[in-house]
PDB file of C-alpha atoms in Angstrom:
ATOM      1  CA  MET O 478     -20.776 -27.927  52.479  1.00 40.00           C
ATOM      2  CA  LYS O 479     -23.218 -25.382  51.042  1.00 39.00           C
ATOM      3  CA  LEU O 480     -20.493 -22.688  51.130  1.00 36.00           C
ATOM      4  CA  LYS O 481     -18.056 -24.991  49.386  1.00 38.00           C
ATOM      5  CA  LYS O 482     -20.579 -25.778  46.640  1.00 37.00           C
ATOM      6  CA  THR O 483     -21.342 -22.082  46.164  1.00 35.00           C
ATOM      7  CA  LEU O 484     -17.629 -21.288  45.914  1.00 33.00           C
ATOM      8  CA  VAL O 485     -17.068 -23.998  43.299  1.00 36.00           C
ATOM      9  CA  MET O 486     -20.020 -22.723  41.214  1.00 36.00           C
ATOM     10  CA  THR O 487     -18.766 -19.140  41.478  1.00 37.00           C
ATOM     11  CA  LEU O 488     -15.268 -20.081  40.350  1.00 36.00           C
ATOM     12  CA  ALA O 489     -16.717 -22.073  37.459  1.00 40.00           C
ATOM     13  CA  ALA O 490     -18.832 -19.099  36.402  1.00 38.00           C
ATOM     14  CA  LEU O 491     -15.833 -16.781  36.552  1.00 36.00           C
ATOM     15  CA  SER O 492     -13.864 -19.235  34.435  1.00 34.00           C
ATOM     16  CA  VAL O 493     -16.576 -19.284  31.783  1.00 34.00           C
ATOM     17  CA  CYS O 494     -16.785 -15.487  31.753  1.00 34.00           C
ATOM     18  CA  ALA O 495     -13.023 -15.162  31.448  1.00 35.00           C
ATOM     19  CA  SER O 496     -12.870 -17.554  28.504  1.00 34.00           C
ATOM     20  CA  ALA O 497     -15.798 -15.875  26.800  1.00 37.00           C
ATOM     21  CA  PHE O 498     -14.143 -12.452  26.775  1.00 42.00           C
ATOM     22  CA  ALA O 499     -10.503 -13.435  26.420  1.00 54.00           C
ATOM     23  CA  GLY O 500      -8.797 -12.945  23.080  1.00 77.00           C
ATOM     24  CA  VAL O 501      -6.577 -15.529  21.454  1.00 97.00           C
ATOM     25  CA  ALA O 502      -3.017 -16.040  22.636  1.00 97.00           C
ATOM     26  CA  VAL O 503      -0.400 -14.403  20.400  1.00 97.00           C
ATOM     27  CA  LYS O 504       3.186 -15.570  20.603  1.00 96.00           C
ATOM     28  CA  GLY O 505       5.730 -15.129  17.866  1.00 93.00           C
ATOM     29  CA  TYR O 506       8.773 -17.001  16.652  1.00 97.00           C
ATOM     30  CA  ASP O 507      12.049 -15.418  15.600  1.00 98.00           C
ATOM     31  CA  VAL O 508      13.843 -15.538  12.284  1.00 98.00           C
ATOM     32  CA  ASP O 509      17.350 -14.809  13.549  1.00 98.00           C
ATOM     33  CA  GLU O 510      20.058 -15.058  10.896  1.00 98.00           C
ATOM     34  CA  ASP O 511      22.812 -12.578  11.775  1.00 98.00           C
ATOM     35  CA  TRP O 512      21.818  -9.569   9.621  1.00 98.00           C
ATOM     36  CA  VAL O 513      18.189 -10.697   9.391  1.00 98.00           C
ATOM     37  CA  LYS O 514      16.102 -10.522  12.551  1.00 98.00           C
ATOM     38  CA  ILE O 515      12.320 -10.715  12.229  1.00 98.00           C
ATOM     39  CA  GLN O 516       9.633 -11.507  14.791  1.00 98.00           C
ATOM     40  CA  VAL O 517       6.703 -13.400  13.270  1.00 98.00           C
ATOM     41  CA  PRO O 518       3.398 -13.444  15.197  1.00 98.00           C
ATOM     42  CA  GLN O 519       1.409 -16.667  15.588  1.00 98.00           C
ATOM     43  CA  ILE O 520      -1.893 -17.249  17.359  1.00 98.00           C
ATOM     44  CA  LYS O 521      -3.483 -20.061  19.325  1.00 97.00           C
ATOM     45  CA  GLY O 522      -6.970 -20.417  20.750  1.00 97.00           C
ATOM     46  CA  ALA O 523      -9.411 -19.899  17.884  1.00 97.00           C
ATOM     47  CA  GLY O 524      -9.442 -23.575  16.863  1.00 97.00           C
ATOM     48  CA  PRO O 525      -7.032 -25.555  14.650  1.00 96.00           C
ATOM     49  CA  VAL O 526      -8.493 -24.500  11.286  1.00 96.00           C
ATOM     50  CA  VAL O 527      -8.867 -20.810  12.134  1.00 97.00           C
ATOM     51  CA  ASP O 528      -5.469 -20.709  13.843  1.00 98.00           C
ATOM     52  CA  ALA O 529      -3.883 -22.187  10.706  1.00 97.00           C
ATOM     53  CA  LYS O 530      -5.543 -19.669   8.371  1.00 97.00           C
ATOM     54  CA  ILE O 531      -4.454 -16.695  10.448  1.00 98.00           C
ATOM     55  CA  ASN O 532      -0.962 -18.021  11.140  1.00 98.00           C
ATOM     56  CA  ASN O 533      -0.270 -18.678   7.482  1.00 96.00           C
ATOM     57  CA  ALA O 534      -1.477 -15.180   6.575  1.00 97.00           C
ATOM     58  CA  LEU O 535       0.983 -13.801   9.136  1.00 98.00           C
ATOM     59  CA  ASN O 536       3.715 -16.124   7.835  1.00 98.00           C
ATOM     60  CA  PHE O 537       3.046 -14.883   4.308  1.00 98.00           C
ATOM     61  CA  ASN O 538       3.364 -11.244   5.413  1.00 97.00           C
ATOM     62  CA  ALA O 539       6.704 -12.088   7.016  1.00 98.00           C
ATOM     63  CA  MET O 540       7.813 -13.786   3.802  1.00 97.00           C
ATOM     64  CA  LEU O 541       6.994 -10.628   1.833  1.00 96.00           C
ATOM     65  CA  GLN O 542       9.183  -8.635   4.226  1.00 97.00           C
ATOM     66  CA  LEU O 543      12.002 -11.093   3.667  1.00 97.00           C
ATOM     67  CA  TYR O 544      11.616 -10.946  -0.093  1.00 96.00           C
ATOM     68  CA  SER O 545      11.980  -7.142  -0.130  1.00 95.00           C
ATOM     69  CA  PRO O 546      15.781  -7.058  -0.694  1.00 95.00           C
ATOM     70  CA  LEU O 547      15.667  -9.836  -3.312  1.00 93.00           C
ATOM     71  CA  PRO O 548      15.166  -9.388  -7.069  1.00 87.00           C
ATOM     72  CA  GLN O 549      11.406  -9.183  -7.565  1.00 80.00           C
ATOM     73  CA  SER O 550       9.515 -11.543  -9.849  1.00 75.00           C
ATOM     74  CA  ASP O 551       6.672 -10.464 -12.107  1.00 75.00           C
ATOM     75  CA  LYS O 552       4.182 -12.338  -9.921  1.00 79.00           C
ATOM     76  CA  THR O 553       1.515 -10.279  -8.221  1.00 89.00           C
ATOM     77  CA  VAL O 554       1.225 -10.477  -4.458  1.00 91.00           C
ATOM     78  CA  GLU O 555      -2.146 -12.169  -4.887  1.00 92.00           C
ATOM     79  CA  ALA O 556      -0.637 -14.899  -7.082  1.00 93.00           C
ATOM     80  CA  MET O 557       2.112 -15.430  -4.525  1.00 94.00           C
ATOM     81  CA  ARG O 558      -0.493 -15.646  -1.760  1.00 94.00           C
ATOM     82  CA  VAL O 559      -2.475 -18.318  -3.625  1.00 94.00           C
ATOM     83  CA  SER O 560       0.694 -20.333  -4.188  1.00 95.00           C
ATOM     84  CA  PHE O 561       1.689 -19.991  -0.523  1.00 96.00           C
ATOM     85  CA  ASP O 562      -1.750 -21.073   0.703  1.00 95.00           C
ATOM     86  CA  ASN O 563      -1.808 -24.061  -1.638  1.00 95.00           C
ATOM     87  CA  ASN O 564       1.627 -25.238  -0.535  1.00 96.00           C
ATOM     88  CA  PHE O 565       1.063 -24.808   3.198  1.00 96.00           C
ATOM     89  CA  ALA O 566      -2.661 -25.467   3.602  1.00 93.00           C
ATOM     90  CA  GLY O 567      -4.252 -26.555   6.880  1.00 93.00           C
ATOM     91  CA  PRO O 568      -2.936 -27.052  10.409  1.00 93.00           C
ATOM     92  CA  LYS O 569      -0.211 -29.454   9.242  1.00 93.00           C
ATOM     93  CA  GLY O 570       1.125 -26.901   6.784  1.00 96.00           C
ATOM     94  CA  VAL O 571       1.830 -24.194   9.362  1.00 96.00           C
ATOM     95  CA  LYS O 572       5.018 -25.833  10.647  1.00 96.00           C
ATOM     96  CA  GLU O 573       6.239 -26.288   7.066  1.00 97.00           C
ATOM     97  CA  ALA O 574       5.455 -22.629   6.364  1.00 97.00           C
ATOM     98  CA  ARG O 575       7.499 -21.534   9.386  1.00 97.00           C
ATOM     99  CA  ASP O 576      10.421 -23.686   8.255  1.00 97.00           C
ATOM    100  CA  PHE O 577      10.172 -22.144   4.796  1.00 98.00           C
ATOM    101  CA  VAL O 578      10.122 -18.593   6.197  1.00 98.00           C
ATOM    102  CA  GLU O 579      13.217 -19.394   8.279  1.00 98.00           C
ATOM    103  CA  ASP O 580      14.967 -20.838   5.200  1.00 98.00           C
ATOM    104  CA  VAL O 581      14.152 -17.651   3.268  1.00 98.00           C
ATOM    105  CA  GLY O 582      15.615 -15.659   6.162  1.00 98.00           C
ATOM    106  CA  SER O 583      18.861 -17.607   5.878  1.00 98.00           C
ATOM    107  CA  PHE O 584      19.053 -16.983   2.133  1.00 98.00           C
ATOM    108  CA  VAL O 585      18.320 -13.264   2.551  1.00 98.00           C
ATOM    109  CA  ASN O 586      21.073 -12.999   5.154  1.00 98.00           C
ATOM    110  CA  TYR O 587      23.497 -14.508   2.633  1.00 98.00           C
ATOM    111  CA  ASN O 588      22.222 -12.096  -0.028  1.00 97.00           C
ATOM    112  CA  LEU O 589      22.718  -9.044   2.210  1.00 98.00           C
ATOM    113  CA  HIS O 590      26.261 -10.123   3.115  1.00 97.00           C
ATOM    114  CA  SER O 591      27.079 -10.683  -0.558  1.00 97.00           C
ATOM    115  CA  ARG O 592      25.650  -7.333  -1.641  1.00 96.00           C
ATOM    116  CA  TRP O 593      27.505  -5.532   1.149  1.00 97.00           C
ATOM    117  CA  GLN O 594      30.777  -7.230   0.232  1.00 96.00           C
ATOM    118  CA  GLU O 595      30.328  -6.370  -3.448  1.00 95.00           C
ATOM    119  CA  ASP O 596      29.443  -2.744  -2.697  1.00 94.00           C
ATOM    120  CA  LYS O 597      32.421  -2.472  -0.361  1.00 93.00           C
ATOM    121  CA  MET O 598      34.823  -3.854  -2.979  1.00 93.00           C
ATOM    122  CA  TYR O 599      33.700  -1.316  -5.547  1.00 91.00           C
ATOM    123  CA  GLY O 600      33.488   1.652  -3.192  1.00 86.00           C
ATOM    124  CA  GLY O 601      29.700   1.777  -3.079  1.00 85.00           C
ATOM    125  CA  THR O 602      29.343   1.664   0.707  1.00 85.00           C
ATOM    126  CA  LEU O 603      31.204   2.658   3.849  1.00 87.00           C
ATOM    127  CA  VAL O 604      28.683   1.289   6.349  1.00 93.00           C
ATOM    128  CA  GLU O 605      29.595  -1.630   8.585  1.00 94.00           C
ATOM    129  CA  ARG O 606      26.603  -3.780   7.686  1.00 96.00           C
ATOM    130  CA  TYR O 607      23.308  -4.074   5.877  1.00 98.00           C
ATOM    131  CA  GLY O 608      20.272  -5.453   7.663  1.00 98.00           C
ATOM    132  CA  LEU O 609      16.620  -6.417   7.753  1.00 98.00           C
ATOM    133  CA  ASP O 610      14.755  -6.120  11.044  1.00 98.00           C
ATOM    134  CA  GLY O 611      11.085  -6.725  11.734  1.00 98.00           C
ATOM    135  CA  GLU O 612       8.692  -6.808  14.658  1.00 98.00           C
ATOM    136  CA  TYR O 613       4.977  -7.085  15.265  1.00 98.00           C
ATOM    137  CA  LYS O 614       2.425  -5.420  17.482  1.00 98.00           C
ATOM    138  CA  VAL O 615      -1.044  -6.633  18.472  1.00 98.00           C
ATOM    139  CA  LEU O 616      -3.275  -3.612  17.911  1.00 97.00           C
ATOM    140  CA  TYR O 617      -6.515  -5.259  19.001  1.00 97.00           C
ATOM    141  CA  ASN O 618      -7.365  -8.697  20.381  1.00 97.00           C
ATOM    142  CA  GLY O 619     -11.088  -9.025  21.033  1.00 96.00           C
ATOM    143  CA  ASP O 620     -13.732 -11.701  21.014  1.00 92.00           C
ATOM    144  CA  LYS O 621     -14.536 -11.170  17.287  1.00 95.00           C
ATOM    145  CA  LEU O 622     -11.534  -9.507  15.689  1.00 97.00           C
ATOM    146  CA  LEU O 623      -7.753  -9.636  15.852  1.00 98.00           C
ATOM    147  CA  CYS O 624      -5.656  -6.792  14.411  1.00 98.00           C
ATOM    148  CA  VAL O 625      -1.904  -7.238  13.986  1.00 98.00           C
ATOM    149  CA  GLU O 626       0.738  -4.851  12.678  1.00 98.00           C
ATOM    150  CA  GLN O 627       3.919  -6.222  11.080  1.00 98.00           C
ATOM    151  CA  GLN O 628       6.603  -3.623  10.493  1.00 97.00           C
ATOM    152  CA  GLY O 629      10.139  -3.991   9.207  1.00 97.00           C
ATOM    153  CA  TYR O 630      13.154  -1.896   8.260  1.00 97.00           C
ATOM    154  CA  LEU O 631      15.500  -2.741   5.394  1.00 98.00           C
ATOM    155  CA  PHE O 632      18.854  -0.988   5.178  1.00 97.00           C
ATOM    156  CA  THR O 633      21.178  -1.461   2.211  1.00 95.00           C
ATOM    157  CA  GLY O 634      23.099   1.808   2.400  1.00 92.00           C
ATOM    158  CA  GLY O 635      22.121   5.341   1.488  1.00 87.00           C
ATOM    159  CA  ALA O 636      20.661   8.156   3.551  1.00 85.00           C
ATOM    160  CA  HIS O 637      18.070   5.886   5.142  1.00 89.00           C
ATOM    161  CA  GLY O 638      16.525   2.483   4.738  1.00 94.00           C
ATOM    162  CA  ALA O 639      13.044   1.414   3.676  1.00 95.00           C
ATOM    163  CA  THR O 640      10.135   0.898   6.055  1.00 96.00           C
ATOM    164  CA  LEU O 641       8.141  -2.280   5.407  1.00 96.00           C
ATOM    165  CA  TYR O 642       4.606  -2.093   6.720  1.00 96.00           C
ATOM    166  CA  ASP O 643       1.519  -4.257   6.876  1.00 97.00           C
ATOM    167  CA  VAL O 644      -1.527  -4.399   9.118  1.00 98.00           C
ATOM    168  CA  SER O 645      -4.135  -7.153   9.056  1.00 97.00           C
ATOM    169  CA  THR O 646      -7.589  -7.559  10.581  1.00 98.00           C
ATOM    170  CA  PHE O 647      -8.892 -11.106  11.051  1.00 98.00           C
ATOM    171  CA  ASP O 648     -12.313 -12.551  11.835  1.00 98.00           C
ATOM    172  CA  LEU O 649     -11.653 -14.919  14.743  1.00 98.00           C
ATOM    173  CA  SER O 650     -14.665 -17.096  13.923  1.00 97.00           C
ATOM    174  CA  THR O 651     -13.576 -17.893  10.357  1.00 97.00           C
ATOM    175  CA  GLY O 652      -9.901 -16.942  10.104  1.00 97.00           C
ATOM    176  CA  LYS O 653     -10.673 -14.681   7.156  1.00 97.00           C
ATOM    177  CA  GLU O 654      -8.469 -11.643   6.656  1.00 97.00           C
ATOM    178  CA  LEU O 655     -10.984  -8.852   6.265  1.00 98.00           C
ATOM    179  CA  ALA O 656     -11.073  -6.269   3.522  1.00 97.00           C
ATOM    180  CA  LEU O 657     -12.419  -2.837   4.355  1.00 97.00           C
ATOM    181  CA  ALA O 658     -15.763  -3.631   2.710  1.00 97.00           C
ATOM    182  CA  ASP O 659     -16.223  -6.663   4.998  1.00 97.00           C
ATOM    183  CA  LEU O 660     -16.614  -4.381   8.023  1.00 97.00           C
ATOM    184  CA  PHE O 661     -19.798  -2.871   6.633  1.00 98.00           C
ATOM    185  CA  LYS O 662     -23.283  -3.866   5.555  1.00 97.00           C
ATOM    186  CA  PRO O 663     -23.638  -4.506   1.809  1.00 96.00           C
ATOM    187  CA  GLY O 664     -24.645  -1.443  -0.193  1.00 95.00           C
ATOM    188  CA  SER O 665     -23.718   1.057   2.509  1.00 97.00           C
ATOM    189  CA  ASP O 666     -21.921   4.337   1.811  1.00 96.00           C
ATOM    190  CA  TYR O 667     -18.913   3.517   4.005  1.00 98.00           C
ATOM    191  CA  LEU O 668     -16.253   4.959   1.669  1.00 98.00           C
ATOM    192  CA  ALA O 669     -18.060   8.303   1.408  1.00 98.00           C
ATOM    193  CA  ARG O 670     -18.357   8.580   5.191  1.00 98.00           C
ATOM    194  CA  ILE O 671     -14.752   7.543   5.808  1.00 98.00           C
ATOM    195  CA  ASN O 672     -13.413   9.904   3.171  1.00 98.00           C
ATOM    196  CA  LYS O 673     -15.357  12.815   4.627  1.00 98.00           C
ATOM    197  CA  VAL O 674     -13.502  12.382   7.933  1.00 98.00           C
ATOM    198  CA  VAL O 675     -10.149  11.781   6.222  1.00 98.00           C
ATOM    199  CA  ASP O 676     -10.572  14.840   4.016  1.00 98.00           C
ATOM    200  CA  GLU O 677     -11.115  17.018   7.085  1.00 98.00           C
ATOM    201  CA  GLN O 678      -7.919  15.681   8.658  1.00 98.00           C
ATOM    202  CA  VAL O 679      -5.899  16.266   5.481  1.00 98.00           C
ATOM    203  CA  LYS O 680      -7.225  19.827   5.115  1.00 97.00           C
ATOM    204  CA  ALA O 681      -6.204  20.563   8.713  1.00 97.00           C
ATOM    205  CA  ASN O 682      -2.532  19.829   7.801  1.00 95.00           C
ATOM    206  CA  PRO O 683      -2.278  19.942   3.990  1.00 96.00           C
ATOM    207  CA  GLU O 684       1.477  20.558   4.008  1.00 96.00           C
ATOM    208  CA  ARG O 685       2.009  17.101   5.475  1.00 96.00           C
ATOM    209  CA  PHE O 686       0.632  15.241   2.438  1.00 97.00           C
ATOM    210  CA  PHE O 687       1.380  14.924  -1.266  1.00 97.00           C
ATOM    211  CA  GLY O 688      -2.186  16.004  -2.008  1.00 97.00           C
ATOM    212  CA  PRO O 689      -5.776  14.876  -1.338  1.00 97.00           C
ATOM    213  CA  VAL O 690      -6.099  11.400   0.176  1.00 98.00           C
ATOM    214  CA  GLU O 691      -8.858   9.093  -0.994  1.00 98.00           C
ATOM    215  CA  VAL O 692      -9.493   5.901   0.989  1.00 98.00           C
ATOM    216  CA  LYS O 693     -10.238   2.970  -1.311  1.00 97.00           C
ATOM    217  CA  ASP O 694     -11.082  -0.694  -0.939  1.00 96.00           C
ATOM    218  CA  GLY O 695      -7.785  -2.504  -0.544  1.00 94.00           C
ATOM    219  CA  ASP O 696      -6.242   0.109   1.745  1.00 97.00           C
ATOM    220  CA  LYS O 697      -4.838  -1.134   5.049  1.00 97.00           C
ATOM    221  CA  PHE O 698      -6.803  -0.632   8.258  1.00 98.00           C
ATOM    222  CA  TYR O 699      -7.613  -1.939  11.716  1.00 98.00           C
ATOM    223  CA  PHE O 700     -10.757  -1.726  13.814  1.00 97.00           C
ATOM    224  CA  ASP O 701     -11.188  -2.108  17.573  1.00 95.00           C
ATOM    225  CA  GLY O 702     -14.915  -1.423  17.895  1.00 93.00           C
ATOM    226  CA  LYS O 703     -14.332   2.188  18.923  1.00 96.00           C
ATOM    227  CA  VAL O 704     -12.321   3.574  16.037  1.00 98.00           C
ATOM    228  CA  LEU O 705     -11.474   2.587  12.478  1.00 98.00           C
ATOM    229  CA  VAL O 706      -7.858   3.424  11.657  1.00 98.00           C
ATOM    230  CA  VAL O 707      -6.819   3.572   7.994  1.00 98.00           C
ATOM    231  CA  THR O 708      -3.041   3.353   7.573  1.00 98.00           C
ATOM    232  CA  TYR O 709      -0.487   4.084   4.858  1.00 98.00           C
ATOM    233  CA  ALA O 710       3.181   3.153   4.635  1.00 96.00           C
ATOM    234  CA  PRO O 711       5.823   5.855   4.077  1.00 94.00           C
ATOM    235  CA  TYR O 712       5.681   7.427   0.598  1.00 94.00           C
ATOM    236  CA  GLU O 713       2.098   6.281  -0.062  1.00 97.00           C
ATOM    237  CA  VAL O 714       0.382   9.570   0.828  1.00 98.00           C
ATOM    238  CA  ALA O 715       3.148  11.611   2.456  1.00 97.00           C
ATOM    239  CA  PRO O 716       6.962  12.011   2.423  1.00 95.00           C
ATOM    240  CA  TYR O 717       9.161   9.418   4.125  1.00 93.00           C
ATOM    241  CA  ALA O 718       9.762  11.696   7.123  1.00 91.00           C
ATOM    242  CA  ALA O 719       6.053  11.472   7.993  1.00 94.00           C
ATOM    243  CA  GLY O 720       6.459   7.752   8.737  1.00 94.00           C
ATOM    244  CA  VAL O 721       3.393   5.536   8.804  1.00 96.00           C
ATOM    245  CA  VAL O 722       0.345   7.781   8.336  1.00 97.00           C
ATOM    246  CA  SER O 723      -2.867   6.941  10.198  1.00 98.00           C
ATOM    247  CA  PHE O 724      -6.357   8.404   9.885  1.00 98.00           C
ATOM    248  CA  VAL O 725      -8.665   7.787  12.837  1.00 98.00           C
ATOM    249  CA  VAL O 726     -12.387   7.515  12.080  1.00 98.00           C
ATOM    250  CA  PRO O 727     -14.664   7.266  15.162  1.00 98.00           C
ATOM    251  CA  ALA O 728     -16.967   4.238  15.040  1.00 97.00           C
ATOM    252  CA  ASP O 729     -19.974   6.166  16.344  1.00 96.00           C
ATOM    253  CA  GLY O 730     -20.279   7.866  12.945  1.00 95.00           C
ATOM    254  CA  LEU O 731     -20.400   4.467  11.253  1.00 97.00           C
ATOM    255  CA  SER O 732     -22.405   2.449  13.766  1.00 96.00           C
ATOM    256  CA  ASP O 733     -25.577   2.167  11.641  1.00 97.00           C
ATOM    257  CA  ILE O 734     -23.703   0.522   8.755  1.00 98.00           C
ATOM    258  CA  LEU O 735     -21.156  -1.635  10.615  1.00 97.00           C
ATOM    259  CA  ALA O 736     -21.342  -5.417  10.221  1.00 95.00           C
ATOM    260  CA  TYR O 737     -19.077  -6.035  13.278  1.00 93.00           C
TER     261      TYR O 737
END
């Protein structure tokens, strides 16, 4: 009896430990519309409100990928984000947001077919199809932060297509998508320290870049507790052939000013 009780208590303790250190579950849904195939990540396990905030941020990023082949409006991304959040707010809005993203995918597929057919009629293309493909990768899933990369590829003829790239870092206690400044204590010299490391990496291979690289607030990044990685899409700081450019900054040089 005593052994049985001890075993039950041990299993209970292990269960608590496992839940305390486990990250959230990440499972995507597919937008699959013939020439448009995008994987959209969604999370579960941080609580209904936090899950909804993060999932709608990820849905919005997917929507931006889908919009890339369409005629662009004069709205800023921030204005579009506010509109998206207002229309699909809260846990109940997430399903509606997914349906909307899938509807956009269907429209984009029609648009790509129409553009291809028009280009073919007037001798502007010899390729068999146009396309938009996207996938995601979980870069870090910890007890405090979640970092997700969403990358796509749009091809509408020419020598090569366009790489679509986004990476987001979320606070799992609030659902907030973090800006670079949020990682650090207020008033700290984080940009100077980061740029010192980045400058050394650029100077080691200057031919790879357009010129000096200066990390600024608003630049994309992810953080796993050990390294801060600042990322740039093709053409931002280097030629297309360089692909996505990443600068790795060890966390031990930032530990005294980190807020996470």
